[in-house]
mmCIF file of C-alpha atoms in Angstrom:
data_model
loop_
_atom_site.group_PDB
_atom_site.id
_atom_site.type_symbol
_atom_site.label_atom_id
_atom_site.label_comp_id
_atom_site.label_asym_id
_atom_site.label_seq_id
_atom_site.Cartn_x
_atom_site.Cartn_y
_atom_site.Cartn_z
ATOM 1 C CA MET A 1 1.684 321.248 34.568
ATOM 2 C CA HIS A 2 3.093 323.390 37.383
ATOM 3 C CA ASP A 3 4.161 326.935 36.507
ATOM 4 C CA PHE A 4 6.872 328.200 38.835
ATOM 5 C CA PRO A 5 8.447 331.344 37.396
ATOM 6 C CA ARG A 6 10.315 331.809 40.713
ATOM 7 C CA GLY A 7 11.515 328.802 42.665
ATOM 8 C CA SER A 8 10.165 325.289 42.706
ATOM 9 C CA THR A 9 8.711 324.671 46.148
ATOM 10 C CA ALA A 10 5.028 324.171 46.847
ATOM 11 C CA THR A 11 4.893 327.844 47.795
ATOM 12 C CA PRO A 12 7.166 329.615 45.287
ATOM 13 C CA THR A 13 9.087 332.599 46.550
ATOM 14 C CA ALA A 14 11.148 335.155 44.732
ATOM 15 C CA VAL A 15 14.763 334.181 44.145
ATOM 16 C CA ALA A 16 17.285 336.982 44.216
ATOM 17 C CA VAL A 17 19.393 336.778 41.085
ATOM 18 C CA PRO A 18 22.662 338.828 41.259
ATOM 19 C CA PRO A 19 22.723 341.556 38.519
ATOM 20 C CA SER A 20 25.856 340.019 36.958
ATOM 21 C CA LEU A 21 24.023 336.734 36.507
ATOM 22 C CA ALA A 22 20.529 338.025 35.654
ATOM 23 C CA LEU A 23 19.108 337.212 32.228
ATOM 24 C CA PRO A 24 15.858 339.166 31.857
ATOM 25 C CA VAL A 25 15.048 337.442 28.525
ATOM 26 C CA ILE A 26 15.006 334.074 30.264
ATOM 27 C CA GLU A 27 12.735 335.409 33.025
ATOM 28 C CA SER A 28 10.339 336.992 30.533
ATOM 29 C CA SER A 29 10.410 334.783 27.435
ATOM 30 C CA PHE A 30 11.295 331.320 28.703
ATOM 31 C CA PRO A 31 8.621 330.446 31.213
ATOM 32 C CA ARG A 32 9.670 327.874 33.785
ATOM 33 C CA ARG A 33 7.412 324.849 34.251
ATOM 34 C CA LEU A 34 7.790 321.632 36.218
ATOM 35 C CA HIS A 35 6.617 318.121 35.422
ATOM 36 C CA PRO A 36 3.527 317.354 37.575
ATOM 37 C CA TYR A 37 5.351 314.298 38.998
ATOM 38 C CA TRP A 38 7.993 316.632 40.563
ATOM 39 C CA PRO A 39 6.934 316.360 44.253
ATOM 40 C CA ARG A 40 6.953 312.504 44.109
ATOM 41 C CA LEU A 41 10.157 312.657 42.100
ATOM 42 C CA GLN A 42 11.916 314.585 44.816
ATOM 43 C CA GLU A 43 10.822 312.203 47.505
ATOM 44 C CA ARG A 44 11.803 309.100 45.543
ATOM 45 C CA THR A 45 15.203 310.324 44.480
ATOM 46 C CA ARG A 46 15.981 311.279 48.057
ATOM 47 C CA GLY A 47 15.076 307.685 49.020
ATOM 48 C CA TRP A 48 17.151 306.309 46.160
ATOM 49 C CA LEU A 49 20.247 308.265 47.330
ATOM 50 C CA LEU A 50 19.782 306.718 50.753
ATOM 51 C CA GLU A 51 19.125 303.209 49.488
ATOM 52 C CA LYS A 52 22.158 303.229 47.239
ATOM 53 C CA ARG A 53 24.373 304.862 49.941
ATOM 54 C CA LEU A 54 25.394 307.582 47.578
ATOM 55 C CA MET A 55 25.242 310.293 50.290
ATOM 56 C CA PRO A 56 25.385 309.850 54.060
ATOM 57 C CA ALA A 57 21.938 309.934 55.697
ATOM 58 C CA ASP A 58 22.644 313.152 57.581
ATOM 59 C CA LYS A 59 23.690 314.988 54.382
ATOM 60 C CA VAL A 60 20.635 313.644 52.475
ATOM 61 C CA ALA A 61 18.369 314.968 55.242
ATOM 62 C CA GLU A 62 20.000 318.318 55.379
ATOM 63 C CA TYR A 63 20.973 319.038 51.814
ATOM 64 C CA ALA A 64 19.313 316.778 49.185
ATOM 65 C CA ASP A 65 16.163 318.806 48.625
ATOM 66 C CA GLY A 66 18.004 322.106 48.717
ATOM 67 C CA LEU A 67 20.490 320.971 46.028
ATOM 68 C CA CYS A 68 17.449 320.873 43.636
ATOM 69 C CA TYR A 69 18.797 318.049 41.445
ATOM 70 C CA THR A 70 15.228 316.760 40.800
ATOM 71 C CA ASP A 71 13.928 320.276 40.049
ATOM 72 C CA LEU A 72 16.542 320.546 37.223
ATOM 73 C CA MET A 73 15.299 317.361 35.552
ATOM 74 C CA ALA A 74 11.611 318.033 36.211
ATOM 75 C CA GLY A 75 11.961 321.358 34.473
ATOM 76 C CA TYR A 76 13.643 319.780 31.436
ATOM 77 C CA TYR A 77 11.992 316.495 30.478
ATOM 78 C CA LEU A 78 8.385 317.641 30.470
ATOM 79 C CA GLY A 79 5.970 315.075 28.980
ATOM 80 C CA ALA A 80 8.170 312.184 29.973
ATOM 81 C CA PRO A 81 6.363 309.149 31.521
ATOM 82 C CA ASP A 82 6.781 309.263 35.325
ATOM 83 C CA GLU A 83 8.977 306.168 35.408
ATOM 84 C CA VAL A 84 11.245 307.567 32.728
ATOM 85 C CA LEU A 85 11.602 310.873 34.524
ATOM 86 C CA GLN A 86 12.373 309.006 37.735
ATOM 87 C CA ALA A 87 15.163 307.044 36.090
ATOM 88 C CA ILE A 88 16.585 310.205 34.579
ATOM 89 C CA ALA A 89 16.393 312.107 37.861
ATOM 90 C CA ASP A 90 18.151 309.305 39.761
ATOM 91 C CA TYR A 91 20.838 309.135 37.065
ATOM 92 C CA SER A 92 21.257 312.921 37.211
ATOM 93 C CA ALA A 93 21.590 312.868 41.054
ATOM 94 C CA TRP A 94 24.194 310.116 40.625
ATOM 95 C CA PHE A 95 26.053 312.300 38.111
ATOM 96 C CA PHE A 96 26.338 315.149 40.596
ATOM 97 C CA VAL A 97 27.608 312.776 43.287
ATOM 98 C CA TRP A 98 30.171 311.362 40.874
ATOM 99 C CA ASP A 99 31.229 314.911 39.933
ATOM 100 C CA ASP A 100 31.745 315.593 43.672
ATOM 101 C CA ARG A 101 33.812 312.390 44.149
ATOM 102 C CA HIS A 102 35.907 313.327 41.151
ATOM 103 C CA ASP A 103 36.518 316.765 42.668
ATOM 104 C CA ARG A 104 37.427 315.407 46.111
ATOM 105 C CA ASP A 105 39.778 312.811 44.616
ATOM 106 C CA ILE A 106 41.588 315.690 42.890
ATOM 107 C CA VAL A 107 41.682 317.926 45.967
ATOM 108 C CA HIS A 108 42.993 315.104 48.195
ATOM 109 C CA GLY A 109 45.436 313.730 45.572
ATOM 110 C CA ARG A 110 43.710 310.364 45.364
ATOM 111 C CA ALA A 111 45.071 309.407 41.887
ATOM 112 C CA GLY A 112 44.899 305.673 42.506
ATOM 113 C CA ALA A 113 41.312 305.822 43.777
ATOM 114 C CA TRP A 114 40.258 307.855 40.738
ATOM 115 C CA ARG A 115 41.916 305.452 38.267
ATOM 116 C CA ARG A 116 40.168 302.482 39.852
ATOM 117 C CA LEU A 117 36.804 304.288 39.820
ATOM 118 C CA LYS A 118 37.259 305.340 36.179
ATOM 119 C CA ASP A 119 38.043 301.726 35.096
ATOM 120 C CA ARG A 120 35.142 300.380 37.091
ATOM 121 C CA LEU A 121 32.658 302.833 35.540
ATOM 122 C CA HIS A 122 33.766 301.873 32.037
ATOM 123 C CA THR A 123 33.246 298.202 32.896
ATOM 124 C CA ALA A 124 29.876 298.825 34.603
ATOM 125 C CA LEU A 125 28.647 300.803 31.631
ATOM 126 C CA ASP A 126 29.096 297.779 29.329
ATOM 127 C CA SER A 127 27.558 295.263 31.759
ATOM 128 C CA PRO A 128 25.489 297.123 34.362
ATOM 129 C CA GLY A 129 23.675 293.972 35.423
ATOM 130 C CA ASP A 130 26.866 292.530 36.745
ATOM 131 C CA HIS A 131 27.621 295.516 38.979
ATOM 132 C CA LEU A 132 24.433 296.113 40.940
ATOM 133 C CA CYS A 133 26.061 294.838 44.133
ATOM 134 C CA HIS A 134 29.532 296.332 43.646
ATOM 135 C CA GLU A 135 31.400 297.213 46.759
ATOM 136 C CA ASP A 136 31.728 300.858 45.702
ATOM 137 C CA ALA A 137 28.317 302.396 46.115
ATOM 138 C CA LEU A 138 29.034 304.844 43.287
ATOM 139 C CA VAL A 139 29.579 301.968 40.871
ATOM 140 C CA ALA A 140 26.555 300.069 42.073
ATOM 141 C CA GLY A 141 24.339 303.186 41.840
ATOM 142 C CA PHE A 142 25.559 303.891 38.386
ATOM 143 C CA ALA A 143 24.858 300.356 37.259
ATOM 144 C CA ASP A 144 21.304 300.624 38.668
ATOM 145 C CA SER A 145 20.535 303.936 37.008
ATOM 146 C CA VAL A 146 22.004 302.836 33.625
ATOM 147 C CA LEU A 147 20.096 299.515 33.685
ATOM 148 C CA ARG A 148 16.826 301.326 34.350
ATOM 149 C CA LEU A 149 17.489 303.850 31.507
ATOM 150 C CA TYR A 150 18.289 300.957 29.157
ATOM 151 C CA ALA A 151 14.899 299.384 29.838
ATOM 152 C CA PHE A 152 13.076 302.188 28.064
ATOM 153 C CA SER A 153 14.880 302.102 24.735
ATOM 154 C CA PRO A 154 16.065 299.694 22.055
ATOM 155 C CA ALA A 155 19.578 298.218 21.877
ATOM 156 C CA THR A 156 20.652 300.852 19.326
ATOM 157 C CA TRP A 157 19.860 303.716 21.729
ATOM 158 C CA ASN A 158 21.559 301.891 24.581
ATOM 159 C CA ALA A 159 24.729 301.371 22.554
ATOM 160 C CA ARG A 160 24.776 305.090 21.620
ATOM 161 C CA PHE A 161 24.272 306.164 25.232
ATOM 162 C CA ALA A 162 27.124 303.863 26.277
ATOM 163 C CA ARG A 163 29.404 305.215 23.528
ATOM 164 C CA HIS A 164 28.650 308.813 24.553
ATOM 165 C CA PHE A 165 29.171 308.104 28.286
ATOM 166 C CA HIS A 166 32.465 306.254 27.758
ATOM 167 C CA ALA A 167 33.650 309.569 26.147
ATOM 168 C CA VAL A 168 32.395 311.503 29.203
ATOM 169 C CA ILE A 169 34.403 309.243 31.537
ATOM 170 C CA GLU A 170 37.537 309.804 29.514
ATOM 171 C CA ALA A 171 36.968 313.573 29.485
ATOM 172 C CA TYR A 172 36.685 313.493 33.314
ATOM 173 C CA ASP A 173 40.030 311.705 33.315
ATOM 174 C CA ARG A 174 41.553 314.447 31.150
ATOM 175 C CA GLU A 175 40.185 317.040 33.573
ATOM 176 C CA PHE A 176 41.679 315.054 36.510
ATOM 177 C CA ARG A 177 45.084 315.133 34.888
ATOM 178 C CA ASN A 178 44.835 318.835 34.054
ATOM 179 C CA ARG A 179 43.786 319.850 37.529
ATOM 180 C CA THR A 180 46.354 317.683 39.370
ATOM 181 C CA ARG A 181 49.117 319.116 37.170
ATOM 182 C CA GLY A 182 47.794 322.678 37.319
ATOM 183 C CA VAL A 183 47.274 322.840 33.565
ATOM 184 C CA VAL A 184 44.768 325.425 32.371
ATOM 185 C CA PRO A 185 43.576 324.338 28.896
ATOM 186 C CA GLY A 186 43.460 326.857 26.111
ATOM 187 C CA VAL A 187 40.088 328.294 25.183
ATOM 188 C CA ALA A 188 39.496 326.053 22.107
ATOM 189 C CA GLU A 189 40.658 322.945 23.950
ATOM 190 C CA TYR A 190 38.503 323.821 26.924
ATOM 191 C CA LEU A 191 35.382 324.323 24.891
ATOM 192 C CA GLU A 192 35.784 320.917 23.225
ATOM 193 C CA LEU A 193 36.416 319.233 26.583
ATOM 194 C CA ARG A 194 33.574 321.083 28.238
ATOM 195 C CA ARG A 195 31.031 319.616 25.778
ATOM 196 C CA LEU A 196 32.082 316.222 27.042
ATOM 197 C CA THR A 197 32.387 316.955 30.813
ATOM 198 C CA PHE A 198 28.983 318.626 30.693
ATOM 199 C CA ALA A 199 27.696 315.543 28.824
ATOM 200 C CA HIS A 200 25.986 317.502 26.051
ATOM 201 C CA ARG A 201 25.158 314.375 24.086
ATOM 202 C CA ILE A 202 23.837 312.454 27.087
ATOM 203 C CA TRP A 203 21.243 315.044 28.058
ATOM 204 C CA THR A 204 20.182 315.335 24.423
ATOM 205 C CA ASP A 205 20.026 311.549 24.014
ATOM 206 C CA LEU A 206 17.627 311.411 27.008
ATOM 207 C CA LEU A 207 15.152 313.647 25.201
ATOM 208 C CA GLU A 208 14.221 310.593 23.116
ATOM 209 C CA PRO A 209 12.964 308.147 25.829
ATOM 210 C CA SER A 210 11.160 311.233 27.288
ATOM 211 C CA ALA A 211 9.369 311.610 23.972
ATOM 212 C CA GLY A 212 8.800 307.824 23.709
ATOM 213 C CA LEU A 213 10.695 307.300 20.470
ATOM 214 C CA GLU A 214 14.261 306.775 19.374
ATOM 215 C CA LEU A 215 15.093 309.241 16.563
ATOM 216 C CA PRO A 216 16.890 307.839 13.523
ATOM 217 C CA GLU A 217 20.329 309.156 12.723
ATOM 218 C CA THR A 218 19.041 311.104 9.734
ATOM 219 C CA VAL A 219 16.815 313.117 12.102
ATOM 220 C CA ARG A 220 19.379 313.541 14.847
ATOM 221 C CA ARG A 221 21.964 314.771 12.423
ATOM 222 C CA HIS A 222 19.707 317.137 10.595
ATOM 223 C CA PRO A 223 21.245 320.629 10.841
ATOM 224 C CA ALA A 224 18.066 322.208 12.259
ATOM 225 C CA TYR A 225 17.785 319.630 15.045
ATOM 226 C CA ARG A 226 21.486 319.586 15.846
ATOM 227 C CA ARG A 227 21.802 323.380 16.062
ATOM 228 C CA ALA A 228 18.851 323.767 18.439
ATOM 229 C CA ALA A 229 20.197 320.959 20.629
ATOM 230 C CA LEU A 230 23.750 322.350 20.658
ATOM 231 C CA LEU A 231 22.656 325.864 21.538
ATOM 232 C CA SER A 232 20.610 324.661 24.460
ATOM 233 C CA GLN A 233 23.495 322.627 25.846
ATOM 234 C CA GLU A 234 26.131 325.319 25.218
ATOM 235 C CA PHE A 235 23.964 327.776 27.106
ATOM 236 C CA ALA A 236 23.807 325.431 30.068
ATOM 237 C CA ALA A 237 27.543 324.776 30.152
ATOM 238 C CA TRP A 238 28.587 328.364 29.807
ATOM 239 C CA TYR A 239 26.002 329.648 32.252
ATOM 240 C CA ASN A 240 27.243 327.073 34.705
ATOM 241 C CA ASP A 241 30.799 328.331 34.218
ATOM 242 C CA LEU A 242 29.587 331.920 34.896
ATOM 243 C CA CYS A 243 27.809 330.939 38.041
ATOM 244 C CA SER A 244 30.491 328.535 39.394
ATOM 245 C CA LEU A 245 33.431 330.788 38.711
ATOM 246 C CA PRO A 246 33.650 332.034 42.340
ATOM 247 C CA LYS A 247 33.365 328.480 43.679
ATOM 248 C CA GLU A 248 36.035 327.217 41.275
ATOM 249 C CA LEU A 249 38.413 330.105 41.947
ATOM 250 C CA ALA A 250 38.019 329.412 45.657
ATOM 251 C CA GLY A 251 38.925 325.775 45.026
ATOM 252 C CA ASP A 252 41.979 326.587 42.837
ATOM 253 C CA GLU A 253 40.412 324.823 39.904
ATOM 254 C CA VAL A 254 41.642 325.166 36.303
ATOM 255 C CA HIS A 255 38.554 324.061 34.354
ATOM 256 C CA ASN A 256 36.308 326.975 33.739
ATOM 257 C CA LEU A 257 35.924 329.137 30.585
ATOM 258 C CA GLY A 258 36.648 332.244 32.623
ATOM 259 C CA ILE A 259 39.918 330.788 33.934
ATOM 260 C CA SER A 260 40.956 329.821 30.407
ATOM 261 C CA LEU A 261 40.197 333.309 29.138
ATOM 262 C CA ILE A 262 42.168 334.932 31.947
ATOM 263 C CA THR A 263 45.147 332.608 31.544
ATOM 264 C CA HIS A 264 45.403 332.425 27.796
ATOM 265 C CA GLU A 265 43.682 335.512 26.445
ATOM 266 C CA GLY A 266 44.969 337.947 29.030
ATOM 267 C CA LEU A 267 41.531 339.071 30.165
ATOM 268 C CA THR A 268 40.873 340.493 33.631
ATOM 269 C CA LEU A 269 38.333 338.711 35.783
ATOM 270 C CA GLU A 270 35.758 341.396 34.949
ATOM 271 C CA GLU A 271 36.442 341.075 31.207
ATOM 272 C CA ALA A 272 36.200 337.220 31.419
ATOM 273 C CA ILE A 273 32.827 337.473 33.155
ATOM 274 C CA LEU A 274 31.556 339.787 30.368
ATOM 275 C CA GLU A 275 32.858 337.403 27.674
ATOM 276 C CA ILE A 276 31.198 334.363 29.175
ATOM 277 C CA ARG A 277 28.021 336.344 29.534
ATOM 278 C CA ARG A 278 28.265 337.412 25.860
ATOM 279 C CA ARG A 279 28.463 333.763 24.825
ATOM 280 C CA VAL A 280 25.508 332.879 27.062
ATOM 281 C CA GLU A 281 23.394 335.624 25.558
ATOM 282 C CA TYR A 282 24.435 334.572 22.006
ATOM 283 C CA CYS A 283 23.059 331.056 22.721
ATOM 284 C CA ILE A 284 19.727 332.528 23.794
ATOM 285 C CA ASP A 285 19.498 334.877 20.779
ATOM 286 C CA GLU A 286 20.462 332.203 18.306
ATOM 287 C CA PHE A 287 18.148 329.534 19.812
ATOM 288 C CA VAL A 288 15.019 331.373 18.808
ATOM 289 C CA PRO A 289 15.571 331.088 15.019
ATOM 290 C CA ALA A 290 17.121 327.652 15.490
ATOM 291 C CA GLU A 291 13.991 326.525 17.356
ATOM 292 C CA ARG A 292 11.847 327.848 14.528
ATOM 293 C CA ASP A 293 13.842 325.894 11.949
ATOM 294 C CA ALA A 294 13.673 322.717 14.036
ATOM 295 C CA LEU A 295 9.929 322.980 14.442
ATOM 296 C CA ARG A 296 9.599 323.549 10.678
ATOM 297 C CA PHE A 297 11.605 320.352 10.250
ATOM 298 C CA ALA A 298 9.243 318.545 12.567
ATOM 299 C CA ASP A 299 6.312 319.721 10.503
ATOM 300 C CA GLU A 300 8.007 318.453 7.340
ATOM 301 C CA LEU A 301 8.442 315.073 8.857
ATOM 302 C CA ALA A 302 4.808 314.935 9.985
ATOM 303 C CA ASP A 303 3.477 316.038 6.596
ATOM 304 C CA ASP A 304 5.017 313.256 4.535
ATOM 305 C CA GLY A 305 1.782 311.301 4.625
ATOM 306 C CA THR A 306 2.969 308.300 6.611
ATOM 307 C CA VAL A 307 2.262 307.097 10.123
ATOM 308 C CA ARG A 308 6.049 306.952 10.745
ATOM 309 C CA GLY A 309 6.472 310.489 9.632
ATOM 310 C CA LYS A 310 3.707 311.697 11.967
ATOM 311 C CA GLU A 311 5.352 309.849 14.860
ATOM 312 C CA LEU A 312 8.748 311.345 14.092
ATOM 313 C CA GLY A 313 7.337 314.834 13.664
ATOM 314 C CA THR A 314 5.583 314.615 17.046
ATOM 315 C CA ALA A 315 8.694 313.275 18.788
ATOM 316 C CA VAL A 316 10.943 315.969 17.281
ATOM 317 C CA ARG A 317 8.495 318.663 18.317
ATOM 318 C CA ALA A 318 8.502 317.280 21.901
ATOM 319 C CA CYS A 319 12.344 317.169 21.976
ATOM 320 C CA VAL A 320 12.666 320.724 20.669
ATOM 321 C CA GLY A 321 10.094 321.939 23.208
ATOM 322 C CA ASN A 322 12.235 320.485 25.956
ATOM 323 C CA MET A 323 15.300 322.074 24.559
ATOM 324 C CA ARG A 324 13.578 325.352 25.196
ATOM 325 C CA ASN A 325 12.627 324.205 28.709
ATOM 326 C CA TRP A 326 16.389 323.570 29.420
ATOM 327 C CA PHE A 327 17.081 327.331 29.344
ATOM 328 C CA SER A 328 14.722 328.218 32.171
ATOM 329 C CA SER A 329 15.378 325.010 34.127
ATOM 330 C CA VAL A 330 19.193 325.592 34.112
ATOM 331 C CA TYR A 331 18.787 329.299 34.879
ATOM 332 C CA TRP A 332 16.651 328.870 37.987
ATOM 333 C CA PHE A 333 18.559 325.808 39.159
ATOM 334 C CA HIS A 334 21.722 327.881 39.524
ATOM 335 C CA HIS A 335 19.951 330.414 41.757
ATOM 336 C CA GLU A 336 17.992 327.879 43.843
ATOM 337 C CA SER A 337 20.484 325.135 44.372
ATOM 338 C CA GLY A 338 22.711 325.099 47.444
ATOM 339 C CA ARG A 339 25.478 323.877 45.140
ATOM 340 C CA TYR A 340 26.426 327.479 44.227
ATOM 341 C CA ARG A 341 25.972 329.276 47.543
ATOM 342 C CA VAL A 342 29.693 329.522 48.148
ATOM 343 C CA ASP A 343 29.492 332.552 50.403
ATOM 344 C CA SER A 344 27.375 330.586 52.905
ATOM 345 C CA TRP A 345 29.922 327.739 53.299
ATOM 346 C CA ASP A 346 32.281 327.561 56.262
ATOM 347 C CA ASP A 347 35.074 326.642 53.818
ATOM 348 C CA ARG A 348 34.618 328.241 50.365
ATOM 349 C CA SER A 349 36.656 325.375 48.783
ATOM 350 C CA THR A 350 34.770 322.528 50.494
ATOM 351 C CA PRO A 351 31.037 322.022 49.760
ATOM 352 C CA PRO A 352 29.171 321.117 52.948
ATOM 353 C CA TYR A 353 27.160 318.383 51.169
ATOM 354 C CA VAL A 354 30.138 316.244 50.093
ATOM 355 C CA ASN A 355 31.820 313.274 51.757
ATOM 356 C CA ASN A 356 35.557 313.847 51.888
ATOM 357 C CA GLU A 357 36.397 310.225 52.600
ATOM 358 C CA ALA A 358 37.922 308.024 49.878
ATOM 359 C CA ALA A 359 34.703 306.117 49.282
ATOM 360 C CA GLY A 360 34.974 302.692 47.781
ATOM 361 C CA GLU A 361 38.577 302.302 48.925
ATOM 362 C CA LYS A 362 37.970 300.420 52.179
#
């Protein structure tokens, strides 16, 4: 297992974290590790992006490694079989590309293109095998990544994943409508929507194939397991909002917790930043006792005297361990990835790694 407390390259270097974004407790108490498959993972995901035509070759060459998409997944799903981690990493890279297409469709007013893409993704999710050669590379890449993920789990897990991602697609559509109409959602509405656009349930679902076992509903819904999972995901979503606020203000976006707080709660920018940071720190503080409770639950499962109980206990322990890894992986990703280096872009509202064309509409 690779230990990279600072950075994720073969020769780690110190990453300068701005004081307003620094979380000393993460740096000291949540050690950052990477899956040993990571260097190969990075190479293969880069090749997959090219093969599936998800990014132009020049942008893959210049930006793919620096965006650190594989680092994020390699720091989260530790213990996953190599082929499972590869499928997750490719799916994650696709997710970021999709997010960029969604953003560009909004910026350029491509409502028709977005509606077609949304409908195609819903259809491809239900029958990925029929969409591997779709004319829109984003749809074909999605079908490929989903089909590979489905190969590792039983039909019940696959159906759950599909149900959860259908909800994510619809949440992206709600965000599309809000942004094109200039609607800033209220804080409560935004928090509910954010859990979907950040795909909380998807990343938690993927803990199971990484652990090699689908967890029964009684385990997934146990309060101890659910709370630890939710806190890890809320941390990630809110820390993302904190780090991406300058980028989203530059792009005249309306979907960010800080923007909702400023618009509906009357906070200044400085006060909104402090409030998001308070929520982020709450997640960290509360995760520690939640993690303890979840590990106790894993021990109870393992101690029931059955082979099945031992398997479940081991799987829950692996999932909870990776919930902890999510904190450090998310934290360092936001300071290593070129996705958030707004000040270095020629145009603060246009990421240099995106394709502004209406892809799939030829």
